[in-house]
PDB file of C-alpha atoms in Angstrom:
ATOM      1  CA  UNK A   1      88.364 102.749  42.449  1.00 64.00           C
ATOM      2  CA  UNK A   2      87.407  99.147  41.921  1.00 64.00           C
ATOM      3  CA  UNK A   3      84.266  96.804  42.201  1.00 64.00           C
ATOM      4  CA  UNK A   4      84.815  93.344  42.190  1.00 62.00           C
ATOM      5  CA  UNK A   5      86.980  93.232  38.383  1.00 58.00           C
ATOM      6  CA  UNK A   6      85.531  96.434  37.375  1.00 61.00           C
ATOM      7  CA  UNK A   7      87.392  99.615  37.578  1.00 63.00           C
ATOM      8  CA  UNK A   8      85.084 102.813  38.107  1.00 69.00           C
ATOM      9  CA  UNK A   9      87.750 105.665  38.155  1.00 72.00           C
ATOM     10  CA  UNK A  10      90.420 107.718  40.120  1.00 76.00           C
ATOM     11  CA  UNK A  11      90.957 109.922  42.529  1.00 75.00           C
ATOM     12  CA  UNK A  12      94.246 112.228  41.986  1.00 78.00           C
ATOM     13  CA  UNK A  13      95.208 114.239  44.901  1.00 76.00           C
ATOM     14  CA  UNK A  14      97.037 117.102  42.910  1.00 78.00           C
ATOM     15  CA  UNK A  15      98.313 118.610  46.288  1.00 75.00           C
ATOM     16  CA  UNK A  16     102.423 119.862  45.681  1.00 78.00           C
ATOM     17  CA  UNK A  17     104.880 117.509  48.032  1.00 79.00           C
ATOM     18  CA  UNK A  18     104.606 114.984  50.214  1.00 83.00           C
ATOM     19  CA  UNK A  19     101.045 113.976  50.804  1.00 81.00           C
ATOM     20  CA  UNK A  20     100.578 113.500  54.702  1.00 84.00           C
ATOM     21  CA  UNK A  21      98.587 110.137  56.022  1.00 86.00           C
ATOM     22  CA  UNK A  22      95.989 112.180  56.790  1.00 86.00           C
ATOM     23  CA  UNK A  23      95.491 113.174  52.998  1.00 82.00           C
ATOM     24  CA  UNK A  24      95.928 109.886  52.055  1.00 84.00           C
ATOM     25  CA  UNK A  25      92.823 108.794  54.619  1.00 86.00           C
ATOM     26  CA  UNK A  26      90.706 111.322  53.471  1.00 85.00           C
ATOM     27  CA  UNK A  27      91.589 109.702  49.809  1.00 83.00           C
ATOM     28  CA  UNK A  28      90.519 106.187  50.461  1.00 85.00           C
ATOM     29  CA  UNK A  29      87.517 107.276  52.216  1.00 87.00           C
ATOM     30  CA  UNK A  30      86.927 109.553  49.281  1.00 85.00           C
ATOM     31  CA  UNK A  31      87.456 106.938  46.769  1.00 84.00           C
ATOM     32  CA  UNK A  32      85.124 104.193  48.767  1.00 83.00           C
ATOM     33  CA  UNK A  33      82.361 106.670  48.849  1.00 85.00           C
ATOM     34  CA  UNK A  34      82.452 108.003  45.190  1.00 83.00           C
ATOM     35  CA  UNK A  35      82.270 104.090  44.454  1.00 81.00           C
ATOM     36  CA  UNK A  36      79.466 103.833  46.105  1.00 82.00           C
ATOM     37  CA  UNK A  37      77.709 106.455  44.365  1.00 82.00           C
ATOM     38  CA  UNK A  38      78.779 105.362  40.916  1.00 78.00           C
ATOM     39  CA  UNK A  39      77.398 101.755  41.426  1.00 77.00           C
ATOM     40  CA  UNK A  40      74.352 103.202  43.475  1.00 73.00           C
ATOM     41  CA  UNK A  41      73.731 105.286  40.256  1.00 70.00           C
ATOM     42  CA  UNK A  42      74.185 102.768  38.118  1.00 68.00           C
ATOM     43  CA  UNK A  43      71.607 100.530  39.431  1.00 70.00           C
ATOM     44  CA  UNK A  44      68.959 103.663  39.594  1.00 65.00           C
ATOM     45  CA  UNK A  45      70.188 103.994  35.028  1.00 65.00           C
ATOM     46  CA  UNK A  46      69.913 100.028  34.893  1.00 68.00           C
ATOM     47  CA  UNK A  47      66.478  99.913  36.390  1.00 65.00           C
ATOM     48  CA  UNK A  48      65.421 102.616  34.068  1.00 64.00           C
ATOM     49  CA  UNK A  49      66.969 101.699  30.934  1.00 71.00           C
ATOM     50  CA  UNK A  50      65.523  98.309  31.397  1.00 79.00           C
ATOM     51  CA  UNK A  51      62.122  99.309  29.416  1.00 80.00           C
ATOM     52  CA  UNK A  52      64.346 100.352  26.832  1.00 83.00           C
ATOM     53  CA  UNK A  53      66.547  97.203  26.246  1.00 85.00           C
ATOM     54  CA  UNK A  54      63.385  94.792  26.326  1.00 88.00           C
ATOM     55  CA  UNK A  55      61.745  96.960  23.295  1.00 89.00           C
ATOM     56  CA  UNK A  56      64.420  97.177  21.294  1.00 90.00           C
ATOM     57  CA  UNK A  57      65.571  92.863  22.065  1.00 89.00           C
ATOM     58  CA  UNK A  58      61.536  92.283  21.200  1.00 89.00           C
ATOM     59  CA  UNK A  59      61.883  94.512  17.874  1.00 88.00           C
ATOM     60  CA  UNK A  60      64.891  93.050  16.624  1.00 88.00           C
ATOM     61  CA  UNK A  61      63.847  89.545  17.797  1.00 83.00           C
ATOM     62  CA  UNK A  62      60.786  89.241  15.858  1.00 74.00           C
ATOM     63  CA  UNK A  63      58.625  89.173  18.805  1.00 75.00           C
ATOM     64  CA  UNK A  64      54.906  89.604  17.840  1.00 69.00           C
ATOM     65  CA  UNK A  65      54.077  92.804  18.568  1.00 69.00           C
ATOM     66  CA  UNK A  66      50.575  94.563  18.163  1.00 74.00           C
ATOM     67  CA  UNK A  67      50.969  98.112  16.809  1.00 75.00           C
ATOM     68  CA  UNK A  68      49.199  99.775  19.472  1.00 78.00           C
ATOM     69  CA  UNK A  69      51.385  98.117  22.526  1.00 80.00           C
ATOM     70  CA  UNK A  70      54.966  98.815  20.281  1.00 82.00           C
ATOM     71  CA  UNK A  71      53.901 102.830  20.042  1.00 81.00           C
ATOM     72  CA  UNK A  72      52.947 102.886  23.893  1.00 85.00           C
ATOM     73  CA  UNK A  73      55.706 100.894  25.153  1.00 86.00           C
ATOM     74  CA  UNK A  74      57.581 103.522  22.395  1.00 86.00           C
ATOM     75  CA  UNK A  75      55.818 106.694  23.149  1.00 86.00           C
ATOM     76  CA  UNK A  76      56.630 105.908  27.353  1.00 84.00           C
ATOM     77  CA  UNK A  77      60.389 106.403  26.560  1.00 84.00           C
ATOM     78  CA  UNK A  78      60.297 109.062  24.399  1.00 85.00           C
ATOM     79  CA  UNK A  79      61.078 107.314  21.046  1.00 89.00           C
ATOM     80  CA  UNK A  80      59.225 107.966  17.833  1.00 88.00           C
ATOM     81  CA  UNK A  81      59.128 104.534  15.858  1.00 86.00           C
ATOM     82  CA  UNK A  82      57.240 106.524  12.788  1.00 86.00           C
ATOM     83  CA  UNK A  83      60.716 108.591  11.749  1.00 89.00           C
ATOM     84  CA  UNK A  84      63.789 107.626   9.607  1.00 90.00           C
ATOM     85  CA  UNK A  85      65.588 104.991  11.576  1.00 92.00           C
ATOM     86  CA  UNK A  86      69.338 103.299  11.445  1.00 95.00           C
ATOM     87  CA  UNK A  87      70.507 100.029  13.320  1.00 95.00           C
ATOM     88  CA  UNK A  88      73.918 100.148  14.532  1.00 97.00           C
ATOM     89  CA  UNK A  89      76.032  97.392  15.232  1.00 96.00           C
ATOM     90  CA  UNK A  90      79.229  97.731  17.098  1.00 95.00           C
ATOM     91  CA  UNK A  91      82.322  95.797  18.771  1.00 92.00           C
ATOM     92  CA  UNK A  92      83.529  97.983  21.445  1.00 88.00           C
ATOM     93  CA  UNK A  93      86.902  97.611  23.921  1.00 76.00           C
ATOM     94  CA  UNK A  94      86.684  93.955  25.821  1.00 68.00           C
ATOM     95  CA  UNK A  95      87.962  95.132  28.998  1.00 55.00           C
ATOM     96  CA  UNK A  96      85.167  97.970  29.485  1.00 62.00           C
ATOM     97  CA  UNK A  97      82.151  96.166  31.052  1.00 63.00           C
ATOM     98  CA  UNK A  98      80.395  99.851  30.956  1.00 77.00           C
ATOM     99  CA  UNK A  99      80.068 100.061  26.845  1.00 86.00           C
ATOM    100  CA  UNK A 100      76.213  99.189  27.457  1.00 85.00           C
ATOM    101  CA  UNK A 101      75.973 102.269  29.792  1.00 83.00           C
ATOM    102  CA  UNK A 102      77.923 104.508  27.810  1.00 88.00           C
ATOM    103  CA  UNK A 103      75.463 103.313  24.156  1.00 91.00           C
ATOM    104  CA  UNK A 104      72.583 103.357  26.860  1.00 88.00           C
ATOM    105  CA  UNK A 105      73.093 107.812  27.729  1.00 88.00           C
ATOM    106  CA  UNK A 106      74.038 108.443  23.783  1.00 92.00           C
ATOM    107  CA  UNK A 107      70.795 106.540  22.667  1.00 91.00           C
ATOM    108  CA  UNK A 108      68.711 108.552  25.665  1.00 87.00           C
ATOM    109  CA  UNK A 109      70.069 112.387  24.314  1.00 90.00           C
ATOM    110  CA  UNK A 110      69.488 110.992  20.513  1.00 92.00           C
ATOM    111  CA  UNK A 111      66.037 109.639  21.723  1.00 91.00           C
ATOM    112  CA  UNK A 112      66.776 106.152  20.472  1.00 93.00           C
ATOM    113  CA  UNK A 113      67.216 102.110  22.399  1.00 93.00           C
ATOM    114  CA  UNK A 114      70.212 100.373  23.104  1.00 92.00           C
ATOM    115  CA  UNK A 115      71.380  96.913  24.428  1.00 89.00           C
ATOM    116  CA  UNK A 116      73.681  94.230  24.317  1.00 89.00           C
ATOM    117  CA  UNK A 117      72.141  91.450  22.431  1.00 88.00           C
ATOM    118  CA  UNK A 118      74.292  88.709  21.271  1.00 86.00           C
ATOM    119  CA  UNK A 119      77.676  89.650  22.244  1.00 85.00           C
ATOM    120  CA  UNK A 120      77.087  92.897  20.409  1.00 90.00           C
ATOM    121  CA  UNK A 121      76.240  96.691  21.002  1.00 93.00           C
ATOM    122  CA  UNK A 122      72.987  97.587  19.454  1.00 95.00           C
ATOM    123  CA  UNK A 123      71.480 101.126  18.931  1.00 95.00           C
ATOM    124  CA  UNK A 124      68.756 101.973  17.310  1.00 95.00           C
ATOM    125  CA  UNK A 125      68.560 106.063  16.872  1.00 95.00           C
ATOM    126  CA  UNK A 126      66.407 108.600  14.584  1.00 94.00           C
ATOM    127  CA  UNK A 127      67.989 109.003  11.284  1.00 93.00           C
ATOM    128  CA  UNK A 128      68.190 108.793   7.089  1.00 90.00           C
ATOM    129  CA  UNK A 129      72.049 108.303   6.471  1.00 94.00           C
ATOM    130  CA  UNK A 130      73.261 104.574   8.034  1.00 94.00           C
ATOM    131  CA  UNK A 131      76.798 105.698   7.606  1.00 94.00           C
ATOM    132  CA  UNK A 132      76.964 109.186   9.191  1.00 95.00           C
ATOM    133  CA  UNK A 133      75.071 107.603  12.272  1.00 96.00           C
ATOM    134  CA  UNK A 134      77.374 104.857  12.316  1.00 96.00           C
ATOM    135  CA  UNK A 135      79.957 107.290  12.470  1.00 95.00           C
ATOM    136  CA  UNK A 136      78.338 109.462  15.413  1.00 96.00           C
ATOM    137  CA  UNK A 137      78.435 106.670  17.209  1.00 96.00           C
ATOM    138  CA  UNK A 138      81.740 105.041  16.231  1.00 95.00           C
ATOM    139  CA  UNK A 139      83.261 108.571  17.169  1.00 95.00           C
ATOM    140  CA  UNK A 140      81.316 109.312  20.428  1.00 94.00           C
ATOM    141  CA  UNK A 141      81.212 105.767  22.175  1.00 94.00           C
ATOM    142  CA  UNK A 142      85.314 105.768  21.206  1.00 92.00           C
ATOM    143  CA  UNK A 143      85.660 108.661  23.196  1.00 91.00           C
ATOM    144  CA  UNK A 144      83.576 107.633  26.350  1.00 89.00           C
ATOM    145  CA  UNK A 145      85.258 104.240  26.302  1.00 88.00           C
ATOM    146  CA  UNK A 146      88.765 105.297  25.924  1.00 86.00           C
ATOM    147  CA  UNK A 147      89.313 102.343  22.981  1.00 88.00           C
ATOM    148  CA  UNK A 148      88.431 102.252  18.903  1.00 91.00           C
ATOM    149  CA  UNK A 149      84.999 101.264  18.370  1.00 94.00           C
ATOM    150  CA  UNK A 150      83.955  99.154  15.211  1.00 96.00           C
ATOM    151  CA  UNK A 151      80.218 100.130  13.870  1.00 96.00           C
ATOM    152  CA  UNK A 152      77.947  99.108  10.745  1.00 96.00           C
ATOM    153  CA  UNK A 153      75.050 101.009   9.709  1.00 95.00           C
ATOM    154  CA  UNK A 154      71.976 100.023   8.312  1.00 93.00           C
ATOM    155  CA  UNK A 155      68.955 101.568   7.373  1.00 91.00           C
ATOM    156  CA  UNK A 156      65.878  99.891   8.985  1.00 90.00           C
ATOM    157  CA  UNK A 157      63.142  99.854   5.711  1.00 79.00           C
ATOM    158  CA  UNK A 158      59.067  99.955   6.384  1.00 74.00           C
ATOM    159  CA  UNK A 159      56.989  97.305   5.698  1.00 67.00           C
ATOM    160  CA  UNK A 160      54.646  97.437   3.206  1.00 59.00           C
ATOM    161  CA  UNK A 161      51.237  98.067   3.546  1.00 48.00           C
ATOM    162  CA  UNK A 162      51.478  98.968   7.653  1.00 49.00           C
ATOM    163  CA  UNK A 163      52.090 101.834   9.455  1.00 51.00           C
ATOM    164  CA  UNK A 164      55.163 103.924   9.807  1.00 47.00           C
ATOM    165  CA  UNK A 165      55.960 102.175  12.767  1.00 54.00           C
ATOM    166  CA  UNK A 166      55.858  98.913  11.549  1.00 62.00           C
ATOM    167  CA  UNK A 167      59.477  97.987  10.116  1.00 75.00           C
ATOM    168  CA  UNK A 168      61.925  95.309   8.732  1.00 83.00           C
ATOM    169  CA  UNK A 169      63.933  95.159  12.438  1.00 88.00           C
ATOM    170  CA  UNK A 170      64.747  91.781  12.655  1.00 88.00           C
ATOM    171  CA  UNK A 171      66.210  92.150   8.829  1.00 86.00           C
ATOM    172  CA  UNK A 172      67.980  95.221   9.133  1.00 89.00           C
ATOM    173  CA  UNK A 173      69.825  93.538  12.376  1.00 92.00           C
ATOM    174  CA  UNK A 174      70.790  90.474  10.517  1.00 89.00           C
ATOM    175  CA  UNK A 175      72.335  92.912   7.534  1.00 88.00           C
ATOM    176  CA  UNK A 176      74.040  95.163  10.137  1.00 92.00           C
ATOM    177  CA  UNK A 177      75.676  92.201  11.958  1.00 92.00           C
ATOM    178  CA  UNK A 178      76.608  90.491   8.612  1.00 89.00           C
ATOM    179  CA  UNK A 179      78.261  93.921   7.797  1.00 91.00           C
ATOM    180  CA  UNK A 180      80.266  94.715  11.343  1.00 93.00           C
ATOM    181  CA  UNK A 181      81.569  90.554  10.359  1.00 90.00           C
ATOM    182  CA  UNK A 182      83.208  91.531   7.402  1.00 89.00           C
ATOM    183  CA  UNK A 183      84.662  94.426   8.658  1.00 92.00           C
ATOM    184  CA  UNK A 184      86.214  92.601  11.175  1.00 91.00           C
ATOM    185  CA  UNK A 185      87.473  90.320   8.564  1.00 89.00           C
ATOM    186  CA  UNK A 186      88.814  92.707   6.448  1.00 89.00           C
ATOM    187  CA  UNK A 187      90.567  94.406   9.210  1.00 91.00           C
ATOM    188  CA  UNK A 188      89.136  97.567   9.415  1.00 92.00           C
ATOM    189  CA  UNK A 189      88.458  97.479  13.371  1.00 92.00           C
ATOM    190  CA  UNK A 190      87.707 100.843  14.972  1.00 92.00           C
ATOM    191  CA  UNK A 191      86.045 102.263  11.521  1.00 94.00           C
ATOM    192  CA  UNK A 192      81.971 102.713  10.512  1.00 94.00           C
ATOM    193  CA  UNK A 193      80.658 101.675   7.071  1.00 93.00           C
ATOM    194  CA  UNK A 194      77.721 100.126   5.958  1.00 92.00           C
ATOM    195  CA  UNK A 195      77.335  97.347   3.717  1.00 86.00           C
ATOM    196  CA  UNK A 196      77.006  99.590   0.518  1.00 83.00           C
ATOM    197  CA  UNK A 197      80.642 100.684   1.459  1.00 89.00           C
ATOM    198  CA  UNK A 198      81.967  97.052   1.493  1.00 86.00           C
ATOM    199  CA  UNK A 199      80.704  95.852  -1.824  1.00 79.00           C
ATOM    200  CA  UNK A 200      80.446  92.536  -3.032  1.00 75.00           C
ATOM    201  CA  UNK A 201      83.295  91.472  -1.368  1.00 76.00           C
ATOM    202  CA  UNK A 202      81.681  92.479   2.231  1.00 71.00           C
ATOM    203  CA  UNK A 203      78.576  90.112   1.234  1.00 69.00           C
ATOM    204  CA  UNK A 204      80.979  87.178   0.548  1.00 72.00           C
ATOM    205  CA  UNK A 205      83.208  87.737   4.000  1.00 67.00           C
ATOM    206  CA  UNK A 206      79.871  87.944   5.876  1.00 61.00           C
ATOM    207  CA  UNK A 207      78.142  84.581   5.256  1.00 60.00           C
ATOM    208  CA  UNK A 208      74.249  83.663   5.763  1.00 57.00           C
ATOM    209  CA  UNK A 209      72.225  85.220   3.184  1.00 58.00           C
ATOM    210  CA  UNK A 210      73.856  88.884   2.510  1.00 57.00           C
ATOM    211  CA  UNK A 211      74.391  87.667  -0.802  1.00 61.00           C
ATOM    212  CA  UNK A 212      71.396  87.439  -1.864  1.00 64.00           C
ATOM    213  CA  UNK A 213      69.876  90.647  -0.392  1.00 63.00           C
ATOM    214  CA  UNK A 214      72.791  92.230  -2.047  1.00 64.00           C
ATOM    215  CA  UNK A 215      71.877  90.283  -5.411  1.00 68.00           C
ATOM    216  CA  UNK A 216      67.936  92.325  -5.020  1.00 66.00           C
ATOM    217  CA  UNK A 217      69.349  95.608  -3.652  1.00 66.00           C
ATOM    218  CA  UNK A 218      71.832  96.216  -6.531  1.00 70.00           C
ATOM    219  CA  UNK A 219      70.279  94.508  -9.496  1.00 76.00           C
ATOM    220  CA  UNK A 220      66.233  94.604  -8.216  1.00 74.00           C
ATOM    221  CA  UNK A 221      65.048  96.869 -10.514  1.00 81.00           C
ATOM    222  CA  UNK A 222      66.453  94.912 -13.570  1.00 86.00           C
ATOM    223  CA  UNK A 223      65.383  91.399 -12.172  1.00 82.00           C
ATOM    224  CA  UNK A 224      61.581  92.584 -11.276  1.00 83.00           C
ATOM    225  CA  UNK A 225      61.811  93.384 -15.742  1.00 88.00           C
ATOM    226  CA  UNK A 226      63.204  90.489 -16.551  1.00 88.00           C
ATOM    227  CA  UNK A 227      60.207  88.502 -14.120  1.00 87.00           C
ATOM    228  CA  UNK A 228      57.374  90.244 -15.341  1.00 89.00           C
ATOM    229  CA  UNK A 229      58.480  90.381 -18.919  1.00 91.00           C
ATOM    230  CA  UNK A 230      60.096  86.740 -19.314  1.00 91.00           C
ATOM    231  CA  UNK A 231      63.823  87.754 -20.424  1.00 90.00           C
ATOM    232  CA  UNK A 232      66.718  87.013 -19.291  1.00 86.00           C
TER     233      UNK A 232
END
């Protein structure tokens, strides 16, 4: 079953020996209809998902936000902003034009957003550990998708001084994009990892500013002594 470049699915008629034209009639007009429904039902997901994929673009964006319109708009798709969250970053098989569906019904069950945003896969789900979600959804999107699927985890960190819902998005995407770029530069399509897993030598194949954020991450503690004390 095809739509336009798009292919939907098949049809097997499992029937032992020669299939008669009439089977093969009642195939095509099988197949046309079940296309119908799939793209009918896609359009009905689509329209509601679409609440979903403007949130999360506006979070990770940097849109201004007030707190009480991101809970609402948050609380009317059943996603709690004020838990442990991870950002997930993925590459996903070209040649499936469906990967934002597929990321769309695995954030829904895990009560989280999803979207394509930049020629990427974004999902934002409920969670503590960056790499064992990255690896959820490595594993499960693989599977619906039929192809390897590269993901990078990353922890999305409150901000200080607001509350619970208020968090470093738009940083947290920038790190988790910097990450799945050195992965793909070090080869390692179709795996998870955050940056923690890559090292130094992630934060140098990744560009823009990792290093840095690396440089307060790893040696923070010691640089806030040496600040406040005058040493070196």
């Amino acid at each position: 079953m095809v739509a336009g470049s798009e292919v939907l699915g098949e049809l097997v008629l499992t029937r032992a020996g020669t299939p008669r034209p009439a089977d093969l009639r009642v195939l095509e007009r099988a197949a046309m209809v079940t296309a119908l429904l799939l793209l009918f039902s896609r359009q009905v997901f689509d329209a509601a998902n679409r609440g979903r994929r403007d949130l999360l673009e506006d979070l990770l964006l940097g849109a201004t936000l007030a707190d009480v319109e991101t809970g609402s708009r948050a609380a009317h798709l059943n996603v709690d902003l004020n838990v442990d969250m991870v950002l997930v970053v993925c590459e996903t098989p070209r040649l499936r034009a469906d990967s934002e569906q597929a990321a769309a019904f695995l954030a829904a069950r895990k009560q989280g957003l999803a979207a394509h945003i930049n020629g990427v896969l974004v999902m934002l789900l409920p969670g503590s550990d960056a790499g064992v979600i990255a690896r959820e959804v490595s594993t499960a999107l693989g599977r619906t998708l039929g192809g390897p699927v590269t993901a990078a985890g990353q922890a999305v960190g409150l901000i200080n001084g607001h509350s619970p819902g208020r968090r470093h998005f738009p940083q947290a995407y920038a790190a988790a994009r910097s990450c799945l770029t050195a992965m793909l530069a070090l080869g390692r399509d179709g795996q998870r990892a955050t940056m923690a897993d890559l090292g130094f030598v992630g934060v140098v194949l990744s560009g823009g500013d990792s290093r840095n954020a690396f440089d307060t991450d790893t040696l923070g503690t010691v640089l806030d002594y040496d600040a406040a004390r005058g040493t070196d």
